[in-house]
Amino acid sequence: MRVATTVDDREPAGVAAAVRDHPDVTEVAVDRLSAGDLAIGSVGVERKTPRDYVSTAMGRSGPALEDQVERLAAAYDHAYVLVEGEFRDFETLRTGVSPASIRGSMASITARHGVPVVPCGDLDGLVDFAVRLGRKHVEDPSSRPLPTGAVSSSREPTPKRMYGCIEGIGPQLAATLYERYPTVEALLEADLADLTEIDGIGETRARTIYAAVRGIDSEPGSP
């Protein structure tokens, strides 16, 4: 599936060029966005370099990231902050802010606003991830339209919404999973035996969930 993308006209020219070079982008418009730096269908992206992230998130200079995030979440069905860097890049920044505090702010934005903050490496990695987000929010692995209510509201906690996107897990089972495992980290600690203790989850679904949260294929004989 290919998507059209809008790049905010205040972004550096290299951003639009990277978007144009992506094989899954049909067309690129450069225009003024009311919120965010990239718009792909119902997905809005705020792009940050590590230094820019610290400056806006930790109140060093420029507009407050929290305000940007609130506008982003109000303007789009699905909002993300994508960082053009890795966690390790924050270790070498001379900003006077500890890397632990920076990671804490990322967790806070993700948990409190329901807007995931994702380090993506370089610009090409960020654009690729943004395009994939735009695609995944409109396509189903089976190519069938999602039934009404299959995906939780954007107001729901992010982990609960993520659980509802796992193949074969509807809103009700996603809610049950969320009650047992309110964070993805908690779900990652569960083994197959733990998952099969939950009503409505047999061995097949347990393996699907186990694989989905680890980003691997669910195959017979996998741990």
PDB file of C-alpha atoms in Angstrom:
ATOM      1  CA  MET A   1       0.000   0.000   0.000  1.00  0.00           C
ATOM      2  CA  ARG A   2       1.247   3.495  -0.850  1.00  0.00           C
ATOM      3  CA  VAL A   3       0.357   6.770   0.873  1.00  0.00           C
ATOM      4  CA  ALA A   4       0.364  10.517   0.248  1.00  0.00           C
ATOM      5  CA  THR A   5       2.274  12.691   2.704  1.00  0.00           C
ATOM      6  CA  THR A   6       2.272  16.358   3.655  1.00  0.00           C
ATOM      7  CA  VAL A   7       5.456  17.953   5.025  1.00  0.00           C
ATOM      8  CA  ASP A   8       5.252  21.212   6.963  1.00  0.00           C
ATOM      9  CA  ASP A   9       6.808  24.036   4.958  1.00  0.00           C
ATOM     10  CA  ARG A  10       8.959  25.053   7.932  1.00  0.00           C
ATOM     11  CA  GLU A  11      10.846  21.757   7.857  1.00  0.00           C
ATOM     12  CA  PRO A  12      14.338  21.592   6.293  1.00  0.00           C
ATOM     13  CA  ALA A  13      14.352  20.732   2.577  1.00  0.00           C
ATOM     14  CA  GLY A  14      16.038  17.417   3.355  1.00  0.00           C
ATOM     15  CA  VAL A  15      12.897  16.155   5.111  1.00  0.00           C
ATOM     16  CA  ALA A  16      10.696  16.553   2.040  1.00  0.00           C
ATOM     17  CA  ALA A  17      13.453  15.017  -0.099  1.00  0.00           C
ATOM     18  CA  ALA A  18      13.655  11.965   2.176  1.00  0.00           C
ATOM     19  CA  VAL A  19       9.872  11.560   2.008  1.00  0.00           C
ATOM     20  CA  ARG A  20       9.894  11.802  -1.809  1.00  0.00           C
ATOM     21  CA  ASP A  21      12.568   9.089  -1.964  1.00  0.00           C
ATOM     22  CA  HIS A  22      10.475   6.614   0.017  1.00  0.00           C
ATOM     23  CA  PRO A  23       9.136   3.908  -2.307  1.00  0.00           C
ATOM     24  CA  ASP A  24       5.750   3.746  -0.555  1.00  0.00           C
ATOM     25  CA  VAL A  25       4.928   7.457  -0.934  1.00  0.00           C
ATOM     26  CA  THR A  26       2.734   8.360  -3.907  1.00  0.00           C
ATOM     27  CA  GLU A  27       2.926  12.137  -3.647  1.00  0.00           C
ATOM     28  CA  VAL A  28       4.397  14.773  -1.366  1.00  0.00           C
ATOM     29  CA  ALA A  29       2.848  18.152  -0.593  1.00  0.00           C
ATOM     30  CA  VAL A  30       4.793  20.878   1.191  1.00  0.00           C
ATOM     31  CA  ASP A  31       2.333  23.065   3.052  1.00  0.00           C
ATOM     32  CA  ARG A  32       1.736  24.742   6.412  1.00  0.00           C
ATOM     33  CA  LEU A  33       0.375  22.239   8.944  1.00  0.00           C
ATOM     34  CA  SER A  34      -1.650  23.380  11.941  1.00  0.00           C
ATOM     35  CA  ALA A  35       0.197  20.827  14.080  1.00  0.00           C
ATOM     36  CA  GLY A  36       3.110  18.475  13.567  1.00  0.00           C
ATOM     37  CA  ASP A  37       5.776  18.213  10.895  1.00  0.00           C
ATOM     38  CA  LEU A  38       4.445  15.291   8.844  1.00  0.00           C
ATOM     39  CA  ALA A  39       0.861  14.290   8.066  1.00  0.00           C
ATOM     40  CA  ILE A  40       0.088  10.887   6.556  1.00  0.00           C
ATOM     41  CA  GLY A  41      -3.653  10.336   6.419  1.00  0.00           C
ATOM     42  CA  SER A  42      -4.929  10.265  10.000  1.00  0.00           C
ATOM     43  CA  VAL A  43      -1.381  10.125  11.406  1.00  0.00           C
ATOM     44  CA  GLY A  44       0.426  13.234  12.628  1.00  0.00           C
ATOM     45  CA  VAL A  45       4.144  13.254  13.425  1.00  0.00           C
ATOM     46  CA  GLU A  46       6.212  15.733  15.385  1.00  0.00           C
ATOM     47  CA  ARG A  47       9.855  15.342  14.302  1.00  0.00           C
ATOM     48  CA  LYS A  48      12.591  16.077  16.823  1.00  0.00           C
ATOM     49  CA  THR A  49      16.355  15.866  16.819  1.00  0.00           C
ATOM     50  CA  PRO A  50      17.775  14.799  20.217  1.00  0.00           C
ATOM     51  CA  ARG A  51      18.867  18.351  21.014  1.00  0.00           C
ATOM     52  CA  ASP A  52      15.551  19.824  19.901  1.00  0.00           C
ATOM     53  CA  TYR A  53      13.727  17.251  22.011  1.00  0.00           C
ATOM     54  CA  VAL A  54      15.619  18.271  25.140  1.00  0.00           C
ATOM     55  CA  SER A  55      15.151  21.972  24.425  1.00  0.00           C
ATOM     56  CA  THR A  56      11.386  21.698  24.039  1.00  0.00           C
ATOM     57  CA  ALA A  57      10.611  18.875  26.472  1.00  0.00           C
ATOM     58  CA  MET A  58      12.776  20.105  29.327  1.00  0.00           C
ATOM     59  CA  GLY A  59      11.883  23.785  28.992  1.00  0.00           C
ATOM     60  CA  ARG A  60      15.280  24.998  27.817  1.00  0.00           C
ATOM     61  CA  SER A  61      14.102  27.103  24.873  1.00  0.00           C
ATOM     62  CA  GLY A  62      11.506  27.342  22.138  1.00  0.00           C
ATOM     63  CA  PRO A  63       7.874  26.173  22.277  1.00  0.00           C
ATOM     64  CA  ALA A  64       6.991  23.647  24.968  1.00  0.00           C
ATOM     65  CA  LEU A  65       6.787  20.106  23.631  1.00  0.00           C
ATOM     66  CA  GLU A  66       3.778  19.385  25.829  1.00  0.00           C
ATOM     67  CA  ASP A  67       1.831  22.123  24.025  1.00  0.00           C
ATOM     68  CA  GLN A  68       2.927  20.733  20.663  1.00  0.00           C
ATOM     69  CA  VAL A  69       1.851  17.246  21.697  1.00  0.00           C
ATOM     70  CA  GLU A  70      -1.575  18.454  22.837  1.00  0.00           C
ATOM     71  CA  ARG A  71      -2.163  20.227  19.499  1.00  0.00           C
ATOM     72  CA  LEU A  72      -0.956  17.156  17.624  1.00  0.00           C
ATOM     73  CA  ALA A  73      -3.289  14.829  19.523  1.00  0.00           C
ATOM     74  CA  ALA A  74      -6.222  17.188  18.919  1.00  0.00           C
ATOM     75  CA  ALA A  75      -5.531  17.471  15.179  1.00  0.00           C
ATOM     76  CA  TYR A  76      -4.984  13.794  14.317  1.00  0.00           C
ATOM     77  CA  ASP A  77      -6.533  10.456  15.186  1.00  0.00           C
ATOM     78  CA  HIS A  78      -3.049   9.030  15.766  1.00  0.00           C
ATOM     79  CA  ALA A  79      -0.185  11.189  17.027  1.00  0.00           C
ATOM     80  CA  TYR A  80       3.509  10.370  17.436  1.00  0.00           C
ATOM     81  CA  VAL A  81       6.726  12.120  18.406  1.00  0.00           C
ATOM     82  CA  LEU A  82       9.560  10.613  16.375  1.00  0.00           C
ATOM     83  CA  VAL A  83      13.147  11.362  17.356  1.00  0.00           C
ATOM     84  CA  GLU A  84      15.832  11.576  14.683  1.00  0.00           C
ATOM     85  CA  GLY A  85      18.330   9.744  16.862  1.00  0.00           C
ATOM     86  CA  GLU A  86      18.827   6.913  19.331  1.00  0.00           C
ATOM     87  CA  PHE A  87      18.678   6.715  23.114  1.00  0.00           C
ATOM     88  CA  ARG A  88      22.467   6.630  23.211  1.00  0.00           C
ATOM     89  CA  ASP A  89      22.617  10.027  21.476  1.00  0.00           C
ATOM     90  CA  PHE A  90      21.271  11.644  24.636  1.00  0.00           C
ATOM     91  CA  GLU A  91      24.310  10.356  26.534  1.00  0.00           C
ATOM     92  CA  THR A  92      26.653  12.675  24.616  1.00  0.00           C
ATOM     93  CA  LEU A  93      24.532  15.821  24.537  1.00  0.00           C
ATOM     94  CA  ARG A  94      25.887  18.623  26.709  1.00  0.00           C
ATOM     95  CA  THR A  95      22.549  20.001  27.824  1.00  0.00           C
ATOM     96  CA  GLY A  96      22.813  19.797  31.588  1.00  0.00           C
ATOM     97  CA  VAL A  97      19.931  17.296  31.645  1.00  0.00           C
ATOM     98  CA  SER A  98      20.593  13.716  32.669  1.00  0.00           C
ATOM     99  CA  PRO A  99      19.778  10.955  30.169  1.00  0.00           C
ATOM    100  CA  ALA A 100      17.575   9.361  32.839  1.00  0.00           C
ATOM    101  CA  SER A 101      15.482  12.529  33.067  1.00  0.00           C
ATOM    102  CA  ILE A 102      15.148  12.618  29.298  1.00  0.00           C
ATOM    103  CA  ARG A 103      13.968   9.024  29.205  1.00  0.00           C
ATOM    104  CA  GLY A 104      11.545   9.852  32.004  1.00  0.00           C
ATOM    105  CA  SER A 105      10.047  12.678  29.961  1.00  0.00           C
ATOM    106  CA  MET A 106       9.594  10.323  27.019  1.00  0.00           C
ATOM    107  CA  ALA A 107       7.785   7.844  29.232  1.00  0.00           C
ATOM    108  CA  SER A 108       5.657  10.637  30.696  1.00  0.00           C
ATOM    109  CA  ILE A 109       4.515  11.935  27.297  1.00  0.00           C
ATOM    110  CA  THR A 110       3.744   8.404  26.110  1.00  0.00           C
ATOM    111  CA  ALA A 111       1.820   7.426  29.242  1.00  0.00           C
ATOM    112  CA  ARG A 112       0.026  10.678  30.087  1.00  0.00           C
ATOM    113  CA  HIS A 113      -0.825  11.937  26.627  1.00  0.00           C
ATOM    114  CA  GLY A 114      -1.107   8.630  24.778  1.00  0.00           C
ATOM    115  CA  VAL A 115       1.404   9.921  22.209  1.00  0.00           C
ATOM    116  CA  PRO A 116       4.311   7.486  21.794  1.00  0.00           C
ATOM    117  CA  VAL A 117       7.834   8.937  21.658  1.00  0.00           C
ATOM    118  CA  VAL A 118       9.971   6.726  19.416  1.00  0.00           C
ATOM    119  CA  PRO A 119      13.706   7.078  18.650  1.00  0.00           C
ATOM    120  CA  CYS A 120      14.163   6.217  14.955  1.00  0.00           C
ATOM    121  CA  GLY A 121      17.878   6.580  14.239  1.00  0.00           C
ATOM    122  CA  ASP A 122      18.581   8.807  11.244  1.00  0.00           C
ATOM    123  CA  LEU A 123      16.226  10.849   9.045  1.00  0.00           C
ATOM    124  CA  ASP A 124      15.642   8.010   6.582  1.00  0.00           C
ATOM    125  CA  GLY A 125      14.714   5.700   9.465  1.00  0.00           C
ATOM    126  CA  LEU A 126      12.312   8.289  10.851  1.00  0.00           C
ATOM    127  CA  VAL A 127      10.605   8.812   7.485  1.00  0.00           C
ATOM    128  CA  ASP A 128      10.348   5.062   6.906  1.00  0.00           C
ATOM    129  CA  PHE A 129       8.779   4.523  10.334  1.00  0.00           C
ATOM    130  CA  ALA A 130       6.348   7.425   9.802  1.00  0.00           C
ATOM    131  CA  VAL A 131       5.242   6.031   6.431  1.00  0.00           C
ATOM    132  CA  ARG A 132       4.774   2.580   7.930  1.00  0.00           C
ATOM    133  CA  LEU A 133       2.651   4.087  10.697  1.00  0.00           C
ATOM    134  CA  GLY A 134       0.507   5.821   8.102  1.00  0.00           C
ATOM    135  CA  ARG A 135       0.033   2.541   6.265  1.00  0.00           C
ATOM    136  CA  LYS A 136      -0.619   0.394   9.324  1.00  0.00           C
ATOM    137  CA  HIS A 137      -3.328   2.682  10.651  1.00  0.00           C
ATOM    138  CA  VAL A 138      -5.398   2.190   7.514  1.00  0.00           C
ATOM    139  CA  GLU A 139      -4.637  -1.373   6.432  1.00  0.00           C
ATOM    140  CA  ASP A 140      -5.404  -4.733   8.008  1.00  0.00           C
ATOM    141  CA  PRO A 141      -3.024  -7.703   7.608  1.00  0.00           C
ATOM    142  CA  SER A 142      -5.859  -9.623   5.933  1.00  0.00           C
ATOM    143  CA  SER A 143      -6.665  -6.652   3.632  1.00  0.00           C
ATOM    144  CA  ARG A 144     -10.210  -6.675   5.049  1.00  0.00           C
ATOM    145  CA  PRO A 145     -11.689  -3.504   6.575  1.00  0.00           C
ATOM    146  CA  LEU A 146     -11.521  -3.441  10.347  1.00  0.00           C
ATOM    147  CA  PRO A 147     -14.925  -4.024  11.953  1.00  0.00           C
ATOM    148  CA  THR A 148     -16.446  -1.135  13.843  1.00  0.00           C
ATOM    149  CA  GLY A 149     -15.018  -0.964  17.348  1.00  0.00           C
ATOM    150  CA  ALA A 150     -12.070  -3.241  16.571  1.00  0.00           C
ATOM    151  CA  VAL A 151      -9.558  -0.566  17.506  1.00  0.00           C
ATOM    152  CA  SER A 152      -9.832   1.279  20.805  1.00  0.00           C
ATOM    153  CA  SER A 153     -10.474   5.005  20.914  1.00  0.00           C
ATOM    154  CA  SER A 154      -7.435   7.297  20.845  1.00  0.00           C
ATOM    155  CA  ARG A 155      -8.456   8.337  24.351  1.00  0.00           C
ATOM    156  CA  GLU A 156      -7.709   4.843  25.666  1.00  0.00           C
ATOM    157  CA  PRO A 157      -4.292   4.115  27.244  1.00  0.00           C
ATOM    158  CA  THR A 158      -1.630   3.389  24.632  1.00  0.00           C
ATOM    159  CA  PRO A 159      -0.898  -0.195  25.833  1.00  0.00           C
ATOM    160  CA  LYS A 160      -4.605  -1.072  25.628  1.00  0.00           C
ATOM    161  CA  ARG A 161      -4.788   0.312  22.089  1.00  0.00           C
ATOM    162  CA  MET A 162      -1.688  -1.664  21.131  1.00  0.00           C
ATOM    163  CA  TYR A 163      -3.181  -4.886  22.514  1.00  0.00           C
ATOM    164  CA  GLY A 164      -6.306  -4.314  20.440  1.00  0.00           C
ATOM    165  CA  CYS A 165      -4.171  -4.209  17.266  1.00  0.00           C
ATOM    166  CA  ILE A 166      -2.850  -7.746  17.808  1.00  0.00           C
ATOM    167  CA  GLU A 167      -4.380 -10.189  15.341  1.00  0.00           C
ATOM    168  CA  GLY A 168      -7.377 -11.972  16.853  1.00  0.00           C
ATOM    169  CA  ILE A 169      -7.575  -9.682  19.902  1.00  0.00           C
ATOM    170  CA  GLY A 170     -10.724  -7.577  19.974  1.00  0.00           C
ATOM    171  CA  PRO A 171     -11.603  -4.676  22.298  1.00  0.00           C
ATOM    172  CA  GLN A 172     -12.951  -6.911  25.067  1.00  0.00           C
ATOM    173  CA  LEU A 173      -9.904  -9.172  25.207  1.00  0.00           C
ATOM    174  CA  ALA A 174      -7.618  -6.139  24.878  1.00  0.00           C
ATOM    175  CA  ALA A 175      -9.300  -4.698  27.974  1.00  0.00           C
ATOM    176  CA  THR A 176      -8.774  -7.981  29.822  1.00  0.00           C
ATOM    177  CA  LEU A 177      -5.099  -8.038  28.828  1.00  0.00           C
ATOM    178  CA  TYR A 178      -4.709  -4.426  29.916  1.00  0.00           C
ATOM    179  CA  GLU A 179      -6.199  -5.177  33.337  1.00  0.00           C
ATOM    180  CA  ARG A 180      -3.675  -7.977  33.832  1.00  0.00           C
ATOM    181  CA  TYR A 181      -0.735  -6.217  32.138  1.00  0.00           C
ATOM    182  CA  PRO A 182      -1.162  -2.408  32.268  1.00  0.00           C
ATOM    183  CA  THR A 183       2.217  -1.830  30.581  1.00  0.00           C
ATOM    184  CA  VAL A 184       3.881  -3.466  27.590  1.00  0.00           C
ATOM    185  CA  GLU A 185       6.878  -4.144  29.825  1.00  0.00           C
ATOM    186  CA  ALA A 186       4.662  -6.198  32.131  1.00  0.00           C
ATOM    187  CA  LEU A 187       3.269  -8.175  29.194  1.00  0.00           C
ATOM    188  CA  LEU A 188       6.800  -8.871  27.954  1.00  0.00           C
ATOM    189  CA  GLU A 189       7.530 -10.627  31.253  1.00  0.00           C
ATOM    190  CA  ALA A 190       4.599 -13.026  30.786  1.00  0.00           C
ATOM    191  CA  ASP A 191       5.288 -16.472  29.384  1.00  0.00           C
ATOM    192  CA  LEU A 192       2.901 -18.697  27.434  1.00  0.00           C
ATOM    193  CA  ALA A 193       1.635 -20.384  30.578  1.00  0.00           C
ATOM    194  CA  ASP A 194       0.759 -17.012  32.132  1.00  0.00           C
ATOM    195  CA  LEU A 195      -1.160 -15.957  29.030  1.00  0.00           C
ATOM    196  CA  THR A 196      -3.189 -19.159  28.758  1.00  0.00           C
ATOM    197  CA  GLU A 197      -4.467 -18.615  32.311  1.00  0.00           C
ATOM    198  CA  ILE A 198      -6.509 -15.661  31.003  1.00  0.00           C
ATOM    199  CA  ASP A 199     -10.101 -16.443  30.012  1.00  0.00           C
ATOM    200  CA  GLY A 200     -10.478 -16.390  26.234  1.00  0.00           C
ATOM    201  CA  ILE A 201      -6.796 -17.033  25.508  1.00  0.00           C
ATOM    202  CA  GLY A 202      -5.824 -20.509  24.395  1.00  0.00           C
ATOM    203  CA  GLU A 203      -2.443 -21.747  23.269  1.00  0.00           C
ATOM    204  CA  THR A 204      -2.762 -20.350  19.734  1.00  0.00           C
ATOM    205  CA  ARG A 205      -3.738 -16.866  20.879  1.00  0.00           C
ATOM    206  CA  ALA A 206      -1.082 -16.960  23.588  1.00  0.00           C
ATOM    207  CA  ARG A 207       1.585 -17.656  20.968  1.00  0.00           C
ATOM    208  CA  THR A 208       0.224 -14.852  18.765  1.00  0.00           C
ATOM    209  CA  ILE A 209       0.365 -12.366  21.651  1.00  0.00           C
ATOM    210  CA  TYR A 210       3.780 -13.605  22.762  1.00  0.00           C
ATOM    211  CA  ALA A 211       5.147 -13.139  19.240  1.00  0.00           C
ATOM    212  CA  ALA A 212       3.418  -9.809  18.552  1.00  0.00           C
ATOM    213  CA  VAL A 213       4.900  -7.986  21.536  1.00  0.00           C
ATOM    214  CA  ARG A 214       8.366  -9.215  20.607  1.00  0.00           C
ATOM    215  CA  GLY A 215       8.071  -8.419  16.928  1.00  0.00           C
ATOM    216  CA  ILE A 216       8.729 -12.014  15.864  1.00  0.00           C
ATOM    217  CA  ASP A 217       6.785 -14.630  13.951  1.00  0.00           C
ATOM    218  CA  SER A 218       4.569 -16.968  15.943  1.00  0.00           C
ATOM    219  CA  GLU A 219       5.755 -20.410  14.924  1.00  0.00           C
ATOM    220  CA  PRO A 220       5.149 -23.827  16.455  1.00  0.00           C
ATOM    221  CA  GLY A 221       7.929 -24.731  18.800  1.00  0.00           C
ATOM    222  CA  SER A 222       8.946 -21.142  19.564  1.00  0.00           C
ATOM    223  CA  PRO A 223       9.481 -20.465  23.267  1.00  0.00           C
TER     224      PRO A 223
END
